[in-house]
Amino acid sequence: MSIADKRYKLNTGAEIPALGLGTWKSSPEEVQDAVYHAIKVGYRHIDTAFAYQNEEDVGKGIRKAIDEGLVKREDLFVTTKLWATYAERVEENLELSLKALGLDYVDLYLVHWPIYMNPNGNHPLFPTLPDGTRDLIRTHNHVNTWKAMEKLPATGKVKAIGVSNYSVRYLEQLLAEATIVPAVNQIENHPALPQQDIVDFCNARGIVITAYSPLGSTGSPLLTADPVVQIAKKRGVSPATVLLSWHLARNSVVLAKSVNPDRITANRNLVELDADDLALIKQYSDDLTAKKQLQRYVDPPFNVDFGFFDKTYK
Ligand code: A2P
């Protein structure tokens, strides 16, 4: 078995494939072919979100693969996410996602962020105020959203529920009142943002970490970082392979985003990193920590004036 076929057990008893296809920033025009190609070359886990505005085409890619007999629906693990403008209309947003995807159920439904945005904002997805700040409703208790999420598994429309972009502080608030422990916390994760406190907290509680933007995304120096290149050379693989494989070594799920067929195929060539490799990467992360250079490289304007959930990152 290829290491790319590794799976983890969720706290529901279901299995989640360790490698998933990420679709954030995959345009509707590109994503259908990307999803179909990914399934064809062996991916069994597809990650999308209402906010990515590509669920319809993700669904078409899935449908094509099923219609051609490449897989059955039950062979696939499909994740989508509740958007923040729907924090008080959880079932409504799930229905919209299922309809767009053309599916009866998703394997995992995540709260995308622990925030509530104005449902009547001037933009349905990323409401902003005239001064450019985000249109957040600050009196909302994110635990109430979780209470609504907890009702979903019984409907059969979601197999598991979880969260995304939750810091330890938010998880502690949630767990204090939760009946169902989130199956997953999906966070941005790479050696320049190891978020070790969140990873450790979740590992200790059986919450599987899913890493998004494992390559650091736009503007990331990771693909050319010394230790990454050094390990890649030693193992005769690409730097991207090293960065993706790092998550499997820490028992996390990793989402490899690509719309390029060659890169989608190549991103399944994962390797087992050894203790020396991990020590080199840890040294790199520790140096960045010491220099206070741990950074999100993803879409920087997205964070500007997002004071409420900026606190989810230190
Ligand atoms: P593309 O979709 O054209 O392949 P991240 O997951 O960190 O956000 O990074 C995603 C970005 O990395 C996308 O722009 C994607 O572009 C690119 N990418 C995906 N796979 C690879 C790879 N193996 N090597 C280099 N860049 C990649």
XYZ file of N, CA, C and O in Angstrom, residues 51-171:
484
model
N -17.995 28.647 1.063
C -17.344 29.923 0.754
C -16.421 29.852 -0.455
O -16.066 30.887 -1.005
N -16.028 28.674 -0.875
C -15.136 28.600 -2.046
C -15.913 28.845 -3.343
O -15.314 29.048 -4.391
N -17.231 28.788 -3.244
C -18.104 29.040 -4.401
C -17.790 28.120 -5.586
O -17.881 28.530 -6.737
N -17.386 26.902 -5.281
C -17.089 25.961 -6.374
C -17.729 24.587 -6.139
O -17.398 23.621 -6.818
N -18.650 24.528 -5.163
C -19.214 23.217 -4.798
C -19.928 22.535 -5.969
O -19.877 21.324 -6.112
N -20.593 23.356 -6.795
C -21.337 22.759 -7.906
C -20.388 22.000 -8.837
O -20.680 20.877 -9.268
N -19.252 22.610 -9.120
C -18.307 21.976 -10.044
C -17.502 20.875 -9.368
O -17.131 19.893 -10.016
N -17.249 21.014 -8.082
C -16.650 19.896 -7.336
C -17.588 18.692 -7.457
O -17.170 17.569 -7.755
N -18.885 18.958 -7.268
C -19.884 17.886 -7.352
C -19.927 17.245 -8.733
O -20.082 16.021 -8.853
N -19.762 18.071 -9.775
C -19.781 17.512 -11.134
C -18.591 16.592 -11.366
O -18.708 15.564 -12.044
N -17.433 16.963 -10.828
C -16.243 16.107 -10.952
C -16.456 14.770 -10.253
O -16.097 13.707 -10.772
N -17.076 14.842 -9.077
C -17.374 13.613 -8.323
C -18.362 12.756 -9.112
O -18.184 11.540 -9.273
N -19.401 13.412 -9.610
C -20.450 12.691 -10.347
C -19.876 11.982 -11.561
O -20.172 10.819 -11.830
N -18.992 12.678 -12.287
C -18.397 12.095 -13.487
C -17.601 10.831 -13.113
O -17.715 9.794 -13.781
N -16.836 10.925 -12.053
C -16.021 9.767 -11.634
C -16.916 8.595 -11.226
O -16.619 7.435 -11.538
N -18.030 8.905 -10.556
C -18.956 7.835 -10.144
C -19.649 7.250 -11.370
O -19.731 6.027 -11.530
N -20.124 8.130 -12.255
C -20.832 7.654 -13.452
C -19.947 6.772 -14.324
O -20.423 5.844 -14.971
N -18.666 7.073 -14.347
C -17.748 6.262 -15.164
C -17.303 4.992 -14.442
O -16.502 4.227 -14.970
N -17.784 4.826 -13.226
C -17.461 3.596 -12.496
C -16.075 3.581 -11.863
O -15.587 2.539 -11.437
N -15.430 4.769 -11.767
C -14.102 4.810 -11.129
C -14.211 4.523 -9.637
O -13.342 3.885 -9.058
N -15.261 5.033 -9.027
C -15.497 4.846 -7.588
C -16.998 4.814 -7.325
O -17.798 5.230 -8.159
N -17.312 4.355 -6.114
C -18.701 4.492 -5.642
C -18.718 5.648 -4.649
O -17.679 5.998 -4.087
N -19.882 6.211 -4.424
C -19.973 7.324 -3.471
C -19.355 6.950 -2.128
O -18.636 7.747 -1.527
N -19.608 5.723 -1.672
C -19.119 5.340 -0.343
C -17.609 5.160 -0.290
O -17.025 5.039 0.791
N -16.953 5.141 -1.454
C -15.482 5.070 -1.463
C -14.849 6.438 -1.225
O -13.649 6.540 -0.987
N -15.670 7.475 -1.347
C -15.137 8.842 -1.261
C -15.411 9.453 0.106
O -16.418 9.147 0.753
N -14.519 10.360 0.495
C -14.699 11.134 1.722
C -14.792 12.602 1.295
O -13.832 13.191 0.810
N -15.980 13.170 1.460
C -16.218 14.552 0.996
C -16.480 15.459 2.197
O -17.325 15.152 3.049
N -15.737 16.547 2.240
C -15.881 17.535 3.320
C -16.368 18.849 2.736
O -15.878 19.287 1.697
N -17.322 19.486 3.424
C -17.606 20.890 3.109
C -17.805 21.650 4.418
O -17.708 21.065 5.501
N -18.025 22.966 4.305
C -17.959 23.804 5.519
C -19.076 24.835 5.568
O -19.435 25.423 4.536
N -19.539 25.057 6.799
C -20.559 26.073 7.092
C -19.927 27.457 6.995
O -18.903 27.704 7.652
N -20.511 28.352 6.218
C -19.929 29.692 6.146
C -20.468 30.603 7.252
O -21.564 30.404 7.786
N -19.647 31.610 7.588
C -19.874 32.449 8.766
C -21.139 33.303 8.685
O -21.648 33.742 9.711
N -21.659 33.562 7.478
C -22.916 34.317 7.384
C -24.115 33.431 7.756
O -25.217 33.921 7.917
N -23.855 32.136 7.870
C -24.921 31.171 8.197
C -24.745 30.578 9.596
O -25.311 29.544 9.890
N -23.973 31.246 10.439
C -23.658 30.677 11.757
C -24.919 30.397 12.580
O -24.912 29.554 13.467
N -26.016 31.115 12.280
C -27.267 30.855 13.002
C -28.298 30.162 12.109
O -29.480 30.092 12.454
N -27.858 29.706 10.943
C -28.762 28.990 10.020
C -28.018 27.772 9.478
O -27.807 27.629 8.277
N -27.666 26.903 10.392
C -26.753 25.812 10.063
C -27.366 24.848 9.052
O -26.749 24.522 8.034
N -28.595 24.406 9.337
C -29.192 23.418 8.417
C -29.420 24.004 7.030
O -29.260 23.319 6.023
N -29.784 25.291 7.011
C -30.030 25.954 5.725
C -28.764 25.952 4.864
O -28.795 25.670 3.668
N -27.633 26.242 5.500
C -26.380 26.278 4.736
C -25.969 24.871 4.285
O -25.498 24.669 3.162
N -26.203 23.889 5.152
C -25.896 22.503 4.754
C -26.718 22.105 3.531
O -26.187 21.515 2.581
N -27.999 22.454 3.554
C -28.865 22.109 2.414
C -28.349 22.739 1.128
O -28.352 22.103 0.075
N -27.916 23.995 1.217
C -27.381 24.670 0.024
C -26.158 23.932 -0.503
O -25.990 23.737 -1.705
N -25.296 23.508 0.414
C -24.078 22.799 -0.001
C -24.411 21.448 -0.623
O -23.848 21.079 -1.658
N -25.316 20.708 0.009
C -25.675 19.383 -0.533
C -26.276 19.531 -1.925
O -25.967 18.757 -2.836
N -27.123 20.537 -2.070
C -27.764 20.758 -3.372
C -26.707 21.081 -4.426
O -26.703 20.529 -5.524
N -25.786 21.998 -4.068
C -24.741 22.387 -5.027
C -23.855 21.192 -5.376
O -23.499 20.985 -6.532
N -23.526 20.411 -4.387
C -22.651 19.252 -4.619
C -23.378 18.113 -5.339
O -22.743 17.244 -5.936
N -24.702 18.113 -5.250
C -25.474 17.011 -5.826
C -25.300 15.731 -5.026
O -25.327 14.623 -5.570
N -25.136 15.879 -3.709
C -24.939 14.712 -2.837
C -26.041 14.630 -1.794
O -26.650 15.642 -1.426
N -26.295 13.405 -1.319
C -27.284 13.207 -0.244
C -26.673 13.470 1.137
O -27.376 13.731 2.092
N -25.359 13.300 1.210
C -24.683 13.503 2.504
C -23.231 13.894 2.253
O -22.690 13.645 1.162
N -22.627 14.525 3.256
C -21.172 14.700 3.242
C -20.580 13.888 4.385
O -21.257 13.612 5.384
N -19.341 13.498 4.214
C -18.677 12.696 5.238
C -18.252 13.532 6.430
O -18.115 13.021 7.536
N -18.044 14.822 6.167
C -17.587 15.710 7.249
C -18.096 17.116 6.966
O -17.964 17.621 5.843
N -18.691 17.726 7.997
C -19.172 19.099 7.868
C -18.487 19.920 8.953
O -18.574 19.595 10.145
N -17.783 20.963 8.522
C -16.986 21.760 9.460
C -17.556 23.160 9.622
O -18.032 23.757 8.644
N -17.449 23.719 10.828
C -17.674 25.151 11.017
C -16.417 25.831 10.476
O -15.318 25.584 10.976
N -16.576 26.672 9.463
C -15.404 27.178 8.740
C -14.507 28.071 9.605
O -13.284 27.997 9.534
N -15.136 28.952 10.387
C -14.406 29.823 11.323
C -15.280 30.012 12.567
O -16.506 29.999 12.447
N -14.668 30.267 13.719
C -15.477 30.471 14.931
C -16.020 31.888 15.033
O -15.827 32.579 16.031
N -16.651 32.346 13.989
C -17.137 33.735 13.963
C -18.531 33.773 13.341
O -18.972 32.813 12.723
N -19.184 34.917 13.510
C -20.486 35.122 12.882
C -20.418 36.412 12.074
O -20.097 37.465 12.606
N -20.709 36.307 10.793
C -20.747 37.490 9.938
C -22.188 37.869 9.661
O -23.073 37.015 9.624
N -22.388 39.158 9.437
C -23.711 39.684 9.151
C -24.387 38.897 8.021
O -23.897 38.876 6.898
N -25.517 38.263 8.322
C -26.175 37.469 7.282
C -26.747 38.341 6.171
O -27.031 37.861 5.078
N -26.919 39.642 6.465
C -27.441 40.560 5.453
C -26.360 41.501 4.954
O -26.637 42.635 4.573
N -25.130 41.048 5.006
C -24.020 41.915 4.610
C -24.093 42.290 3.145
O -24.867 41.722 2.377
N -23.258 43.256 2.777
C -23.321 43.740 1.406
C -22.631 42.798 0.418
O -22.558 43.046 -0.758
N -22.094 41.743 0.916
C -21.581 40.673 0.070
C -21.937 39.372 0.764
O -21.766 39.252 1.970
N -22.480 38.410 0.045
C -22.971 37.215 0.729
C -21.890 36.413 1.447
O -22.174 35.720 2.406
N -20.662 36.493 1.000
C -19.634 35.634 1.584
C -18.666 36.369 2.489
O -18.331 35.909 3.567
N -18.188 37.505 2.059
C -17.180 38.216 2.836
C -17.640 39.644 3.090
O -17.082 40.589 2.538
N -18.693 39.810 3.890
C -19.243 41.162 4.057
C -18.203 42.126 4.630
O -17.536 41.816 5.603
N -18.092 43.269 3.999
C -17.216 44.308 4.531
C -18.014 45.578 4.746
O -18.988 45.849 4.050
N -17.577 46.358 5.705
C -18.199 47.645 5.997
C -17.522 48.715 5.137
O -16.455 48.464 4.563
N -18.147 49.909 5.060
C -17.562 50.958 4.203
C -16.103 51.274 4.548
O -15.325 51.644 3.681
N -15.732 51.105 5.814
C -14.329 51.409 6.172
C -13.392 50.248 5.863
O -12.210 50.286 6.183
N -13.932 49.208 5.247
C -13.068 48.092 4.820
C -12.973 46.971 5.837
O -12.464 45.896 5.526
N -13.457 47.220 7.077
C -13.393 46.151 8.070
C -14.479 45.114 7.772
O -15.446 45.400 7.058
N -14.314 43.953 8.354
C -15.271 42.873 8.097
C -16.522 43.060 8.936
O -16.455 43.526 10.070
N -17.634 42.643 8.375
C -18.924 42.867 9.025
C -19.240 41.708 9.968
O -20.030 40.823 9.650
N -18.616 41.753 11.126
C -18.789 40.673 12.103
C -19.861 41.022 13.117
O -20.041 42.189 13.471
N -20.551 39.994 13.603
C -21.497 40.185 14.700
C -20.811 39.665 15.945
O -20.578 38.465 16.093
N -20.429 40.576 16.807
C -19.528 40.203 17.885
C -20.225 39.639 19.119
O -19.580 39.137 20.023
N -21.558 39.730 19.159
C -22.247 39.225 20.338
C -22.549 37.739 20.217
O -22.996 37.108 21.153
N -22.306 37.180 19.067
C -22.656 35.779 18.818
C -21.715 34.844 19.569
O -20.509 35.019 19.568
N -22.297 33.835 20.207
C -21.498 32.825 20.893
C -21.301 31.644 19.937
O -22.265 30.981 19.566
N -20.056 31.388 19.570
C -19.795 30.336 18.576
C -20.232 28.960 19.065
O -20.459 28.062 18.256
N -20.386 28.802 20.394
C -20.827 27.507 20.917
C -22.264 27.214 20.462
O -22.638 26.055 20.260
N -23.064 28.267 20.268
C -24.433 28.056 19.784
C -24.434 27.430 18.394
O -25.297 26.617 18.061
N -23.476 27.825 17.585
C -23.360 27.224 16.253
C -23.055 25.739 16.395
O -23.624 24.893 15.699
N -22.164 25.426 17.318
C -21.811 24.009 17.531
C -23.032 23.204 17.993
O -23.244 22.077 17.581
N -23.846 23.815 18.856
C -25.060 23.120 19.338
C -25.957 22.753 18.147
O -26.561 21.676 18.117
N -26.032 23.647 17.167
C -26.839 23.353 15.972
C -26.146 22.283 15.123
O -26.813 21.423 14.532
N -24.843 22.334 15.054
C -24.082 21.310 14.309
C -24.337 19.921 14.899
O -24.422 18.928 14.178
N -24.444 19.859 16.217
C -24.601 18.563 16.887
C -25.887 17.837 16.504
O -26.008 16.633 16.680
N -26.842 18.600 15.971
C -28.117 17.977 15.564
C -27.998 17.299 14.199
O -28.877 16.537 13.800
N -26.929 17.571 13.459
C -26.861 17.124 12.064
C -26.615 15.627 11.866
O -27.238 15.017 10.982
N -25.723 14.995 12.622
C -25.461 13.571 12.338
C -26.740 12.723 12.358
O -26.895 11.819 11.537
N -27.676 13.048 13.232
C -28.913 12.264 13.328
C -29.767 12.376 12.061
O -30.605 11.510 11.797
N -29.547 13.420 11.264
C -30.332 13.579 10.029
C -29.813 12.675 8.912
O -30.476 12.514 7.883
N -28.607 12.127 9.087
C -28.013 11.289 8.043
C -27.372 12.119 6.926
O -26.783 11.569 5.997
N -27.478 13.438 7.019
C -26.924 14.281 5.951
C -25.446 14.593 6.149
O -24.794 15.110 5.242
N -24.943 14.358 7.337
C -23.510 14.465 7.586
C -23.096 13.269 8.432
O -23.823 12.853 9.329
N -21.926 12.697 8.110
C -21.461 11.526 8.868
C -20.661 11.943 10.095
O -20.585 11.210 11.072
N -20.028 13.108 10.001
C -19.224 13.590 11.130
C -19.223 15.114 11.101
O -19.413 15.721 10.043
N -19.013 15.709 12.273
C -18.945 17.175 12.357
C -17.606 17.583 12.971
O -17.012 16.844 13.760
N -17.159 18.763 12.594
C -15.892 19.253 13.119
C -15.795 20.759 12.951
O -16.792 21.434 12.645
N -14.592 21.270 13.167
C -14.375 22.712 13.129
C -13.161 23.025 12.267
O -12.426 22.121 11.854
N -12.969 24.302 12.013
C -11.833 24.745 11.217
C -11.379 26.100 11.751
O -12.206 26.924 12.137
N -10.085 26.305 11.773
C -9.504 27.564 12.247
C -9.834 27.839 13.719
O -10.030 28.989 14.110
N -9.912 26.791 14.517
C -10.157 26.956 15.956
C -8.830 26.896 16.704
O -8.074 25.937 16.569
N -8.576 27.912 17.510
C -7.409 27.915 18.391
C -7.764 27.102 19.641
O -8.920 26.710 19.844
N -6.782 26.926 20.511
C -7.018 26.205 21.768
C -8.107 26.903 22.584
O -8.998 26.265 23.145
N -8.038 28.237 22.613
C -9.023 29.006 23.391
C -10.456 28.710 22.933
O -11.346 28.459 23.754
N -10.672 28.712 21.640
C -12.013 28.439 21.110
C -12.412 26.983 21.351
O -13.569 26.691 21.657
N -11.442 26.079 21.188
C -11.758 24.660 21.418
C -12.141 24.425 22.875
O -13.069 23.667 23.169
